[in-house]
Amino acid sequence: MENIIKNWKTTVAGIIVGSVAVAVALGYITAEVGGQITSVCIALGLIASKDGNKTGVAN
C-alpha cells in the first residue's frame, strides 16, 4: 500500500487504462479509440515512473 501512495502517478495511469478497458468492453467507446487512449496513458505512466532502486521508493 505504501508504494501505491509513493507512486501515485503510475497508479492513476493504471486506473485510467482499466477504465478505458471497461468502457470498450461495455461498448461506450470503440476499440480503436480505446487503444489510442491506452497507448497515451501507458506512455505517460512510463514517463512518470521511477526506478525503485534509484529514487525514494526502495527501503
PDB file of N, CA and C in Angstrom:
ATOM      1  N   MET A   1       0.821  -1.196   0.000  1.00  0.00           N
ATOM      2  CA  MET A   1       0.000   0.000   0.000  1.00  0.00           C
ATOM      3  C   MET A   1       0.862   1.255   0.000  1.00  0.00           C
ATOM      4  N   GLU A   2       1.993   1.190   0.683  1.00  0.00           N
ATOM      5  CA  GLU A   2       2.880   2.353   0.755  1.00  0.00           C
ATOM      6  C   GLU A   2       3.417   2.732  -0.622  1.00  0.00           C
ATOM      7  N   ASN A   3       3.743   1.734  -1.450  1.00  0.00           N
ATOM      8  CA  ASN A   3       4.237   2.028  -2.795  1.00  0.00           C
ATOM      9  C   ASN A   3       3.157   2.636  -3.681  1.00  0.00           C
ATOM     10  N   ILE A   4       1.910   2.293  -3.450  1.00  0.00           N
ATOM     11  CA  ILE A   4       0.819   2.885  -4.228  1.00  0.00           C
ATOM     12  C   ILE A   4       0.753   4.381  -3.961  1.00  0.00           C
ATOM     13  N   ILE A   5       0.940   4.758  -2.706  1.00  0.00           N
ATOM     14  CA  ILE A   5       0.903   6.177  -2.359  1.00  0.00           C
ATOM     15  C   ILE A   5       2.133   6.895  -2.900  1.00  0.00           C
ATOM     16  N   LYS A   6       3.301   6.279  -2.828  1.00  0.00           N
ATOM     17  CA  LYS A   6       4.524   6.909  -3.330  1.00  0.00           C
ATOM     18  C   LYS A   6       4.521   7.016  -4.847  1.00  0.00           C
ATOM     19  N   ASN A   7       3.942   6.053  -5.535  1.00  0.00           N
ATOM     20  CA  ASN A   7       3.910   6.039  -6.999  1.00  0.00           C
ATOM     21  C   ASN A   7       2.510   6.358  -7.498  1.00  0.00           C
ATOM     22  N   TRP A   8       1.941   7.438  -7.019  1.00  0.00           N
ATOM     23  CA  TRP A   8       0.555   7.766  -7.327  1.00  0.00           C
ATOM     24  C   TRP A   8       0.333   8.030  -8.807  1.00  0.00           C
ATOM     25  N   LYS A   9       1.344   8.556  -9.501  1.00  0.00           N
ATOM     26  CA  LYS A   9       1.154   8.875 -10.921  1.00  0.00           C
ATOM     27  C   LYS A   9       0.953   7.611 -11.748  1.00  0.00           C
ATOM     28  N   THR A  10       1.736   6.585 -11.472  1.00  0.00           N
ATOM     29  CA  THR A  10       1.574   5.344 -12.223  1.00  0.00           C
ATOM     30  C   THR A  10       0.289   4.624 -11.817  1.00  0.00           C
ATOM     31  N   THR A  11      -0.107   4.763 -10.555  1.00  0.00           N
ATOM     32  CA  THR A  11      -1.363   4.176 -10.108  1.00  0.00           C
ATOM     33  C   THR A  11      -2.547   4.821 -10.825  1.00  0.00           C
ATOM     34  N   VAL A  12      -2.525   6.130 -10.952  1.00  0.00           N
ATOM     35  CA  VAL A  12      -3.599   6.841 -11.657  1.00  0.00           C
ATOM     36  C   VAL A  12      -3.638   6.423 -13.121  1.00  0.00           C
ATOM     37  N   ALA A  13      -2.468   6.313 -13.749  1.00  0.00           N
ATOM     38  CA  ALA A  13      -2.423   5.877 -15.152  1.00  0.00           C
ATOM     39  C   ALA A  13      -3.009   4.471 -15.289  1.00  0.00           C
ATOM     40  N   GLY A  14      -2.704   3.590 -14.344  1.00  0.00           N
ATOM     41  CA  GLY A  14      -3.259   2.239 -14.377  1.00  0.00           C
ATOM     42  C   GLY A  14      -4.764   2.214 -14.212  1.00  0.00           C
ATOM     43  N   ILE A  15      -5.275   3.061 -13.345  1.00  0.00           N
ATOM     44  CA  ILE A  15      -6.727   3.144 -13.154  1.00  0.00           C
ATOM     45  C   ILE A  15      -7.403   3.654 -14.422  1.00  0.00           C
ATOM     46  N   ILE A  16      -6.782   4.637 -15.072  1.00  0.00           N
ATOM     47  CA  ILE A  16      -7.351   5.163 -16.317  1.00  0.00           C
ATOM     48  C   ILE A  16      -7.367   4.088 -17.394  1.00  0.00           C
ATOM     49  N   VAL A  17      -6.274   3.340 -17.507  1.00  0.00           N
ATOM     50  CA  VAL A  17      -6.209   2.264 -18.508  1.00  0.00           C
ATOM     51  C   VAL A  17      -7.282   1.216 -18.223  1.00  0.00           C
ATOM     52  N   GLY A  18      -7.463   0.862 -16.960  1.00  0.00           N
ATOM     53  CA  GLY A  18      -8.512  -0.088 -16.603  1.00  0.00           C
ATOM     54  C   GLY A  18      -9.903   0.433 -16.919  1.00  0.00           C
ATOM     55  N   SER A  19     -10.117   1.713 -16.685  1.00  0.00           N
ATOM     56  CA  SER A  19     -11.406   2.325 -17.001  1.00  0.00           C
ATOM     57  C   SER A  19     -11.682   2.312 -18.498  1.00  0.00           C
ATOM     58  N   VAL A  20     -10.643   2.556 -19.284  1.00  0.00           N
ATOM     59  CA  VAL A  20     -10.802   2.514 -20.740  1.00  0.00           C
ATOM     60  C   VAL A  20     -11.157   1.098 -21.188  1.00  0.00           C
ATOM     61  N   ALA A  21     -10.512   0.108 -20.588  1.00  0.00           N
ATOM     62  CA  ALA A  21     -10.809  -1.281 -20.949  1.00  0.00           C
ATOM     63  C   ALA A  21     -12.267  -1.623 -20.651  1.00  0.00           C
ATOM     64  N   VAL A  22     -12.768  -1.163 -19.522  1.00  0.00           N
ATOM     65  CA  VAL A  22     -14.169  -1.404 -19.175  1.00  0.00           C
ATOM     66  C   VAL A  22     -15.091  -0.682 -20.155  1.00  0.00           C
ATOM     67  N   ALA A  23     -14.738   0.559 -20.516  1.00  0.00           N
ATOM     68  CA  ALA A  23     -15.567   1.321 -21.462  1.00  0.00           C
ATOM     69  C   ALA A  23     -15.632   0.633 -22.821  1.00  0.00           C
ATOM     70  N   VAL A  24     -14.520   0.054 -23.255  1.00  0.00           N
ATOM     71  CA  VAL A  24     -14.516  -0.683 -24.527  1.00  0.00           C
ATOM     72  C   VAL A  24     -15.372  -1.940 -24.401  1.00  0.00           C
ATOM     73  N   ALA A  25     -15.217  -2.655 -23.294  1.00  0.00           N
ATOM     74  CA  ALA A  25     -15.975  -3.891 -23.103  1.00  0.00           C
ATOM     75  C   ALA A  25     -17.479  -3.637 -23.061  1.00  0.00           C
ATOM     76  N   LEU A  26     -17.877  -2.505 -22.506  1.00  0.00           N
ATOM     77  CA  LEU A  26     -19.301  -2.183 -22.410  1.00  0.00           C
ATOM     78  C   LEU A  26     -19.832  -1.469 -23.646  1.00  0.00           C
ATOM     79  N   GLY A  27     -18.949  -1.152 -24.582  1.00  0.00           N
ATOM     80  CA  GLY A  27     -19.378  -0.547 -25.832  1.00  0.00           C
ATOM     81  C   GLY A  27     -19.530   0.963 -25.816  1.00  0.00           C
ATOM     82  N   TYR A  28     -19.023   1.620 -24.785  1.00  0.00           N
ATOM     83  CA  TYR A  28     -19.126   3.079 -24.726  1.00  0.00           C
ATOM     84  C   TYR A  28     -18.199   3.758 -25.729  1.00  0.00           C
ATOM     85  N   ILE A  29     -17.032   3.154 -25.973  1.00  0.00           N
ATOM     86  CA  ILE A  29     -16.094   3.675 -26.970  1.00  0.00           C
ATOM     87  C   ILE A  29     -15.638   2.513 -27.845  1.00  0.00           C
ATOM     88  N   THR A  30     -15.124   2.837 -29.028  1.00  0.00           N
ATOM     89  CA  THR A  30     -14.668   1.782 -29.937  1.00  0.00           C
ATOM     90  C   THR A  30     -13.300   1.269 -29.499  1.00  0.00           C
ATOM     91  N   ALA A  31     -12.942   0.118 -30.010  1.00  0.00           N
ATOM     92  CA  ALA A  31     -11.647  -0.473 -29.683  1.00  0.00           C
ATOM     93  C   ALA A  31     -10.499   0.391 -30.193  1.00  0.00           C
ATOM     94  N   GLU A  32     -10.698   1.050 -31.334  1.00  0.00           N
ATOM     95  CA  GLU A  32      -9.643   1.902 -31.886  1.00  0.00           C
ATOM     96  C   GLU A  32      -9.367   3.092 -30.972  1.00  0.00           C
ATOM     97  N   VAL A  33     -10.421   3.750 -30.531  1.00  0.00           N
ATOM     98  CA  VAL A  33     -10.264   4.892 -29.624  1.00  0.00           C
ATOM     99  C   VAL A  33      -9.688   4.419 -28.291  1.00  0.00           C
ATOM    100  N   GLY A  34     -10.166   3.283 -27.813  1.00  0.00           N
ATOM    101  CA  GLY A  34      -9.642   2.731 -26.572  1.00  0.00           C
ATOM    102  C   GLY A  34      -8.165   2.421 -26.657  1.00  0.00           C
ATOM    103  N   GLY A  35      -7.738   1.886 -27.794  1.00  0.00           N
ATOM    104  CA  GLY A  35      -6.320   1.601 -27.984  1.00  0.00           C
ATOM    105  C   GLY A  35      -5.474   2.854 -27.989  1.00  0.00           C
ATOM    106  N   GLN A  36      -5.984   3.913 -28.592  1.00  0.00           N
ATOM    107  CA  GLN A  36      -5.245   5.173 -28.617  1.00  0.00           C
ATOM    108  C   GLN A  36      -5.141   5.787 -27.225  1.00  0.00           C
ATOM    109  N   ILE A  37      -6.232   5.784 -26.490  1.00  0.00           N
ATOM    110  CA  ILE A  37      -6.213   6.325 -25.129  1.00  0.00           C
ATOM    111  C   ILE A  37      -5.275   5.506 -24.254  1.00  0.00           C
ATOM    112  N   THR A  38      -5.344   4.186 -24.379  1.00  0.00           N
ATOM    113  CA  THR A  38      -4.483   3.312 -23.596  1.00  0.00           C
ATOM    114  C   THR A  38      -3.016   3.550 -23.911  1.00  0.00           C
ATOM    115  N   SER A  39      -2.684   3.712 -25.172  1.00  0.00           N
ATOM    116  CA  SER A  39      -1.294   3.962 -25.559  1.00  0.00           C
ATOM    117  C   SER A  39      -0.765   5.246 -24.947  1.00  0.00           C
ATOM    118  N   VAL A  40      -1.561   6.286 -24.983  1.00  0.00           N
ATOM    119  CA  VAL A  40      -1.139   7.563 -24.398  1.00  0.00           C
ATOM    120  C   VAL A  40      -0.961   7.433 -22.890  1.00  0.00           C
ATOM    121  N   CYS A  41      -1.892   6.761 -22.222  1.00  0.00           N
ATOM    122  CA  CYS A  41      -1.798   6.603 -20.768  1.00  0.00           C
ATOM    123  C   CYS A  41      -0.597   5.760 -20.365  1.00  0.00           C
ATOM    124  N   ILE A  42      -0.328   4.709 -21.110  1.00  0.00           N
ATOM    125  CA  ILE A  42       0.835   3.875 -20.808  1.00  0.00           C
ATOM    126  C   ILE A  42       2.114   4.669 -21.003  1.00  0.00           C
ATOM    127  N   ALA A  43       2.186   5.439 -22.079  1.00  0.00           N
ATOM    128  CA  ALA A  43       3.376   6.258 -22.319  1.00  0.00           C
ATOM    129  C   ALA A  43       3.578   7.266 -21.189  1.00  0.00           C
ATOM    130  N   LEU A  44       2.515   7.933 -20.778  1.00  0.00           N
ATOM    131  CA  LEU A  44       2.628   8.893 -19.681  1.00  0.00           C
ATOM    132  C   LEU A  44       2.992   8.203 -18.369  1.00  0.00           C
ATOM    133  N   GLY A  45       2.444   7.023 -18.134  1.00  0.00           N
ATOM    134  CA  GLY A  45       2.789   6.271 -16.929  1.00  0.00           C
ATOM    135  C   GLY A  45       4.246   5.866 -16.896  1.00  0.00           C
ATOM    136  N   LEU A  46       4.781   5.469 -18.039  1.00  0.00           N
ATOM    137  CA  LEU A  46       6.198   5.106 -18.093  1.00  0.00           C
ATOM    138  C   LEU A  46       7.092   6.325 -17.915  1.00  0.00           C
ATOM    139  N   ILE A  47       6.692   7.445 -18.464  1.00  0.00           N
ATOM    140  CA  ILE A  47       7.473   8.669 -18.287  1.00  0.00           C
ATOM    141  C   ILE A  47       7.474   9.094 -16.818  1.00  0.00           C
ATOM    142  N   ALA A  48       6.352   8.949 -16.150  1.00  0.00           N
ATOM    143  CA  ALA A  48       6.223   9.395 -14.764  1.00  0.00           C
ATOM    144  C   ALA A  48       6.803   8.406 -13.759  1.00  0.00           C
ATOM    145  N   SER A  49       7.051   7.176 -14.172  1.00  0.00           N
ATOM    146  CA  SER A  49       7.507   6.159 -13.224  1.00  0.00           C
ATOM    147  C   SER A  49       8.957   6.388 -12.820  1.00  0.00           C
ATOM    148  N   LYS A  50       9.310   5.803 -11.684  1.00  0.00           N
ATOM    149  CA  LYS A  50      10.673   5.913 -11.169  1.00  0.00           C
ATOM    150  C   LYS A  50      11.253   4.518 -11.013  1.00  0.00           C
ATOM    151  N   ASP A  51      12.569   4.443 -11.036  1.00  0.00           N
ATOM    152  CA  ASP A  51      13.232   3.186 -10.719  1.00  0.00           C
ATOM    153  C   ASP A  51      13.200   3.007  -9.210  1.00  0.00           C
ATOM    154  N   GLY A  52      12.726   1.858  -8.765  1.00  0.00           N
ATOM    155  CA  GLY A  52      12.596   1.611  -7.341  1.00  0.00           C
ATOM    156  C   GLY A  52      13.896   1.709  -6.575  1.00  0.00           C
ATOM    157  N   ASN A  53      14.997   1.378  -7.204  1.00  0.00           N
ATOM    158  CA  ASN A  53      16.278   1.409  -6.504  1.00  0.00           C
ATOM    159  C   ASN A  53      17.006   2.736  -6.672  1.00  0.00           C
ATOM    160  N   LYS A  54      16.397   3.716  -7.320  1.00  0.00           N
ATOM    161  CA  LYS A  54      17.084   4.980  -7.577  1.00  0.00           C
ATOM    162  C   LYS A  54      16.508   6.154  -6.804  1.00  0.00           C
ATOM    163  N   THR A  55      15.205   6.251  -6.666  1.00  0.00           N
ATOM    164  CA  THR A  55      14.629   7.469  -6.096  1.00  0.00           C
ATOM    165  C   THR A  55      13.488   7.181  -5.139  1.00  0.00           C
ATOM    166  N   GLY A  56      13.740   7.256  -3.868  1.00  0.00           N
ATOM    167  CA  GLY A  56      12.721   7.352  -2.859  1.00  0.00           C
ATOM    168  C   GLY A  56      11.771   6.201  -2.629  1.00  0.00           C
ATOM    169  N   VAL A  57      11.866   5.099  -3.355  1.00  0.00           N
ATOM    170  CA  VAL A  57      10.897   4.029  -3.162  1.00  0.00           C
ATOM    171  C   VAL A  57      11.503   2.870  -2.382  1.00  0.00           C
ATOM    172  N   ALA A  58      12.731   2.514  -2.695  1.00  0.00           N
ATOM    173  CA  ALA A  58      13.363   1.357  -2.058  1.00  0.00           C
ATOM    174  C   ALA A  58      13.732   1.676  -0.612  1.00  0.00           C
ATOM    175  N   ASN A  59      13.469   0.727   0.273  1.00  0.00           N
ATOM    176  CA  ASN A  59      13.834   0.893   1.685  1.00  0.00           C
ATOM    177  C   ASN A  59      14.899  -0.086   2.059  1.00  0.00           C
TER     178      ASN A  59
END
